mmCIF file of C-alpha atoms in Angstrom:
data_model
loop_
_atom_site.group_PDB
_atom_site.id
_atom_site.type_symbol
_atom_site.label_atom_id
_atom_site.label_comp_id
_atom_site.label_asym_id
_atom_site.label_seq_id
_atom_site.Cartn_x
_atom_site.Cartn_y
_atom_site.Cartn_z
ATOM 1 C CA UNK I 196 62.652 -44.542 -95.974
ATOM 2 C CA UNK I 197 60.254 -46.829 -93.882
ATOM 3 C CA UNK I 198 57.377 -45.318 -96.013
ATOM 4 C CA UNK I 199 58.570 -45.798 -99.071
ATOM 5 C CA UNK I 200 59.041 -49.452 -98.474
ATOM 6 C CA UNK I 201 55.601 -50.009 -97.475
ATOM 7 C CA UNK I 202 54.179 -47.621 -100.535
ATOM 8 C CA UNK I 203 56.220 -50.073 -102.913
ATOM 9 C CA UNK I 204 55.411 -53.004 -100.966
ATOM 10 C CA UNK I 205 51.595 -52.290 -101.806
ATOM 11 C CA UNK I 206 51.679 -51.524 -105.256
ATOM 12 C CA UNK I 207 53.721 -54.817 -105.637
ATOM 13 C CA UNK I 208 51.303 -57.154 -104.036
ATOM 14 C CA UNK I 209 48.544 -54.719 -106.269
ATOM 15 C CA UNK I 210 50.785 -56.111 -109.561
ATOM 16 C CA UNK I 211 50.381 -59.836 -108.071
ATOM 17 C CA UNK I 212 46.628 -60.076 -107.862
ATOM 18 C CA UNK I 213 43.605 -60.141 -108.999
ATOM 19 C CA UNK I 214 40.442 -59.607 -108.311
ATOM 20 C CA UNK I 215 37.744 -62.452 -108.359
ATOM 21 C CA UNK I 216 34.338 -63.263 -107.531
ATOM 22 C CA UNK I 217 32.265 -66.387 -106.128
ATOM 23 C CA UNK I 218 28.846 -67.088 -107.129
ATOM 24 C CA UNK I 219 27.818 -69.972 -105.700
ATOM 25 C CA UNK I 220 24.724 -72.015 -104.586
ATOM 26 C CA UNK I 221 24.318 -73.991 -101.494
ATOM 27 C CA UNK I 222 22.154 -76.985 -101.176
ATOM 28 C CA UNK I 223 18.487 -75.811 -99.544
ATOM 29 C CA UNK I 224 18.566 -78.484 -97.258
ATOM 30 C CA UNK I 225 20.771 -76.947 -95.536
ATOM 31 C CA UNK I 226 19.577 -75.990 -92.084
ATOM 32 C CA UNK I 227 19.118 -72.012 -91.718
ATOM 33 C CA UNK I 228 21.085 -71.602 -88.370
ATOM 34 C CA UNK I 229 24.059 -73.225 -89.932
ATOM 35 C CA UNK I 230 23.992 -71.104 -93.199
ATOM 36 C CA UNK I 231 26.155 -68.649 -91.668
ATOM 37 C CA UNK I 232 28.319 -70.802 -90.712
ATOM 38 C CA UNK I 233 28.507 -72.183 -93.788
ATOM 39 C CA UNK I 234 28.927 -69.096 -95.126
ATOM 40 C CA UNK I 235 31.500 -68.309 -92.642
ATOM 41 C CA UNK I 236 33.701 -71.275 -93.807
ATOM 42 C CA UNK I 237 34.040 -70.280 -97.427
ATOM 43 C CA UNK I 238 35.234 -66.842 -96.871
ATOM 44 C CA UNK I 239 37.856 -68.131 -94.229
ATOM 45 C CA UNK I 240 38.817 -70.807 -97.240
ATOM 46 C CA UNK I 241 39.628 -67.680 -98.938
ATOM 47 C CA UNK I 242 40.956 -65.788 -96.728
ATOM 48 C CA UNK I 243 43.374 -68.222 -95.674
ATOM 49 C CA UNK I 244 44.672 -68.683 -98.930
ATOM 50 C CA UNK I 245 45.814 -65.286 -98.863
ATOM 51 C CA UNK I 246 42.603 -63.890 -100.153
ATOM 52 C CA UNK I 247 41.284 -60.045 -98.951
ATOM 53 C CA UNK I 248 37.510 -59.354 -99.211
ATOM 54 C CA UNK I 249 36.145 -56.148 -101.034
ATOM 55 C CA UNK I 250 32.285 -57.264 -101.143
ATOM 56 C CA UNK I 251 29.917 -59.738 -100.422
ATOM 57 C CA UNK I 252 26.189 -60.820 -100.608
ATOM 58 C CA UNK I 253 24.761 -63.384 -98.113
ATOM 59 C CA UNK I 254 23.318 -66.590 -99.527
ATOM 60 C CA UNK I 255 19.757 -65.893 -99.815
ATOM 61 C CA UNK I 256 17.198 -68.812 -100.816
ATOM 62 C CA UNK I 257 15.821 -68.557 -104.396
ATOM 63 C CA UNK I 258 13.996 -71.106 -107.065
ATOM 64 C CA UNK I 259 16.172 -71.991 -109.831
ATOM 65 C CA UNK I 260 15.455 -72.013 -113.432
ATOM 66 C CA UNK I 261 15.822 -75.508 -113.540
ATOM 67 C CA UNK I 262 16.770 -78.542 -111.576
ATOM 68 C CA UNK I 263 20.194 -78.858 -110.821
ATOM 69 C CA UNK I 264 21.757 -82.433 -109.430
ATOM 70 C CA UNK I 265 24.017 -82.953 -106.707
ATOM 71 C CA UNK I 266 25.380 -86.715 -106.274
ATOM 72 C CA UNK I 267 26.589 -87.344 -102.572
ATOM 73 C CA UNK I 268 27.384 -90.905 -101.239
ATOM 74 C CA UNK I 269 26.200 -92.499 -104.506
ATOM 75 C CA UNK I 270 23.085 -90.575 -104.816
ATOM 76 C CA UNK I 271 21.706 -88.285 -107.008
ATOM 77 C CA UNK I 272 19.702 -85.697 -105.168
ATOM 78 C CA UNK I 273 17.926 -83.111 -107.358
ATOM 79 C CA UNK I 274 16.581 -79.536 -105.906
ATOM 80 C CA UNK I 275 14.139 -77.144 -107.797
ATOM 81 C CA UNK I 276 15.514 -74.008 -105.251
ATOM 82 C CA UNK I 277 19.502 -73.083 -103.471
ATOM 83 C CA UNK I 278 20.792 -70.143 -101.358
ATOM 84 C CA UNK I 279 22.654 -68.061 -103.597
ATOM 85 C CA UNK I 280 25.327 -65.995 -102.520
ATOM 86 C CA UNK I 281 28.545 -64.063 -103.879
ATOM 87 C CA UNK I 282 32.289 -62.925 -102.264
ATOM 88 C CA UNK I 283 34.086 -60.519 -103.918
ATOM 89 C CA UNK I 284 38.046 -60.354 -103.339
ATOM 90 C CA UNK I 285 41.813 -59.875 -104.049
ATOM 91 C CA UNK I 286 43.909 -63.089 -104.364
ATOM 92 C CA UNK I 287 47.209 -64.578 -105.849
ATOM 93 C CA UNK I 288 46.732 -66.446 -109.116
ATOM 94 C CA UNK I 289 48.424 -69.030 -107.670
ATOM 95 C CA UNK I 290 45.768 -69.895 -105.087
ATOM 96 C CA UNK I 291 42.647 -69.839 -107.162
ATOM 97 C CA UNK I 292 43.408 -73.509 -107.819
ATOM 98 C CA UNK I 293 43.190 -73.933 -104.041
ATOM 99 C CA UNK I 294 39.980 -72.009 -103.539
ATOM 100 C CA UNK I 295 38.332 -73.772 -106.572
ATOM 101 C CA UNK I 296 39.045 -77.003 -105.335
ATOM 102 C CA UNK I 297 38.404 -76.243 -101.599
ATOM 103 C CA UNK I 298 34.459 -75.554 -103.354
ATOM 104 C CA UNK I 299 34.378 -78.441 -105.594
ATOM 105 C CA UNK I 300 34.885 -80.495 -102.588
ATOM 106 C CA UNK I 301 32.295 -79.075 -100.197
ATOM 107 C CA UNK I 302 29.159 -81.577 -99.772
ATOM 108 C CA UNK I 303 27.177 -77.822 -99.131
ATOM 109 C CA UNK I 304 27.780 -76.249 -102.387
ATOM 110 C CA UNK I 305 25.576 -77.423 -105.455
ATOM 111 C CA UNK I 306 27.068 -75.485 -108.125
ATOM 112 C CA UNK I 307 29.665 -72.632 -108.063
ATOM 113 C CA UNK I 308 31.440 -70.290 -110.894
ATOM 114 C CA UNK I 309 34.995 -67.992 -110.440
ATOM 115 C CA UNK I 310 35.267 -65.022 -112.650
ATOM 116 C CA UNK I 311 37.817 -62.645 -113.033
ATOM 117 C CA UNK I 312 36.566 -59.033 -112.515
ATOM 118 C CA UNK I 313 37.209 -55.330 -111.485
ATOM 119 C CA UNK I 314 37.302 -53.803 -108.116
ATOM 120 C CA UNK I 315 34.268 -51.069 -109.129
ATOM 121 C CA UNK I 316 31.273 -52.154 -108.341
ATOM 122 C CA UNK I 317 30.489 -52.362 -112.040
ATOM 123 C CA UNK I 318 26.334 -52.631 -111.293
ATOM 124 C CA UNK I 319 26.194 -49.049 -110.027
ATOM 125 C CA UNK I 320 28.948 -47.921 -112.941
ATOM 126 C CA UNK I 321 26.244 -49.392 -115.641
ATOM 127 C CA UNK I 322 23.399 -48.020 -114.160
ATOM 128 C CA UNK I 323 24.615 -44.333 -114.626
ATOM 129 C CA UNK I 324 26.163 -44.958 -117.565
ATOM 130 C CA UNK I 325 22.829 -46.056 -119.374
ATOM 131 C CA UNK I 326 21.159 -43.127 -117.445
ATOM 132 C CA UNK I 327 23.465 -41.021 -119.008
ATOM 133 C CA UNK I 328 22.496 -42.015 -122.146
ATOM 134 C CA UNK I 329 19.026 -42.407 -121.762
ATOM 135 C CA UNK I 330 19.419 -38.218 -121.281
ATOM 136 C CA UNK I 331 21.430 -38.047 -124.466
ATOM 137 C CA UNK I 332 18.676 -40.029 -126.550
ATOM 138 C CA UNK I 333 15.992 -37.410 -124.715
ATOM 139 C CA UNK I 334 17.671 -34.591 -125.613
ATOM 140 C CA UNK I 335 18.194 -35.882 -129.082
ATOM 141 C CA UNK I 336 14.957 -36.670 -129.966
ATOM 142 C CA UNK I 337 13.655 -33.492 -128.237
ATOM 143 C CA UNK I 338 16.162 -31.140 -130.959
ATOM 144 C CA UNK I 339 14.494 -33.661 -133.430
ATOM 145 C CA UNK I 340 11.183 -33.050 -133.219
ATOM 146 C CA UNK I 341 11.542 -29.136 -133.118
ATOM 147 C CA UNK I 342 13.302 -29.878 -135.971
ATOM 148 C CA UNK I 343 11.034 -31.841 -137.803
ATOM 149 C CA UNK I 344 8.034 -29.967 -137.155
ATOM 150 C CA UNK I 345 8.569 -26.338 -138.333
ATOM 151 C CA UNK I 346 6.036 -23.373 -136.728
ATOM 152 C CA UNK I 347 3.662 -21.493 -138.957
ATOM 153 C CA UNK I 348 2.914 -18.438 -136.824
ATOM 154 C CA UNK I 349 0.276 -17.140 -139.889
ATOM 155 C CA UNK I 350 -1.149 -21.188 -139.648
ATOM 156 C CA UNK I 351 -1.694 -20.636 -135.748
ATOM 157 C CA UNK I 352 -3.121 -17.441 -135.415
ATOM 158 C CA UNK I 353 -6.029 -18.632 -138.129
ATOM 159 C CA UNK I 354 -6.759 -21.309 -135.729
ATOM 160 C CA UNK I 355 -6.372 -19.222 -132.931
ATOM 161 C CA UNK I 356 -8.764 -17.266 -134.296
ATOM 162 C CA UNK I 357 -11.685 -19.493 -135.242
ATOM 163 C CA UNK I 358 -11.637 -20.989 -132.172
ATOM 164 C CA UNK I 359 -12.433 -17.400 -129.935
ATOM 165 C CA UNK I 360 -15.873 -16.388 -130.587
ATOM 166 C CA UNK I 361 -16.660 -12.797 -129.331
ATOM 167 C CA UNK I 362 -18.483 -12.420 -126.076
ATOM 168 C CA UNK I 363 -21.027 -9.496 -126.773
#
């Protein structure tokens, strides 16, 4: 009985979430020793509302395609570069709201975006699918061209022919 409790009790809390993910930039200014703590803080946000990790990506500093603003104690400072980082994980609709503010608030993050998503890691999924097909268009074009280009074994052996000169 005990196992079929827990068994029941997972596919329920399955049914009540959903799977998210965090991209998110952090100001540059931002002193490297501290990025992982910075880090640190906005996966315990989540995880203390409930959420449970499945991936992540630390921030990593990269130049953005344009300037983005950040205004702080009445000022408008502007940056031309951010770490970027991502968290993957499962969490109760009901708590997004807290997670989203919790980021809005933070004086480290510049900009940050929630999507719903899947659990696969869809990158790797894509990847072999277009492999896949990148065969399939080989192979087509391959039965194609045999196709398209019929063999003349009377044409061949003339050529054949004219080309070998006889070695006396």
């Amino acid at each position: 009985m005990a196992i079929k409790k827990t068994v029941t009790a997972q596919v329920g809390q399955a049914e009540r979430t959903q799977v998210y993910e965090i991209g998110f930039h952090l100001i540059p200014s931002l002193p490297e020793e501290k990025l992982a703590g910075e880090f640190a803080t906005i996966k315990d946000m989540i995880e203390k509302n409930g959420g449970m990790f499945i991936s992540d990506d630390f921030p990593k500093l990269i130049p953005l395609a344009y300037e983005m603003t950040k205004i702080a104690e009445a000022r408008h400072d502007k940056y031309n570069k951010a770490y970027f980082g991502w968290i993957k994980f499962d969490l109760d609709p009901a708590m997004i709201k807290n997670v989203k503010e919790a980021l809005g608030a933070s004086p480290m993050v510049l900009r940050y975006l929630i999507i719903k998503t899947v659990r696969e890691n869809t990158l790797i999924s894509n990847m072999l699918k277009i492999r896949e097909k990148s065969a399939e268009i080989a192979a087509d074009k391959k039965i194609e061209t045999a196709e398209a280009l019929p063999v003349n074994e009377a044409e061949i052996d003339k050529q054949i022919d004219s080309l070998v000169t006889e070695i006396k």
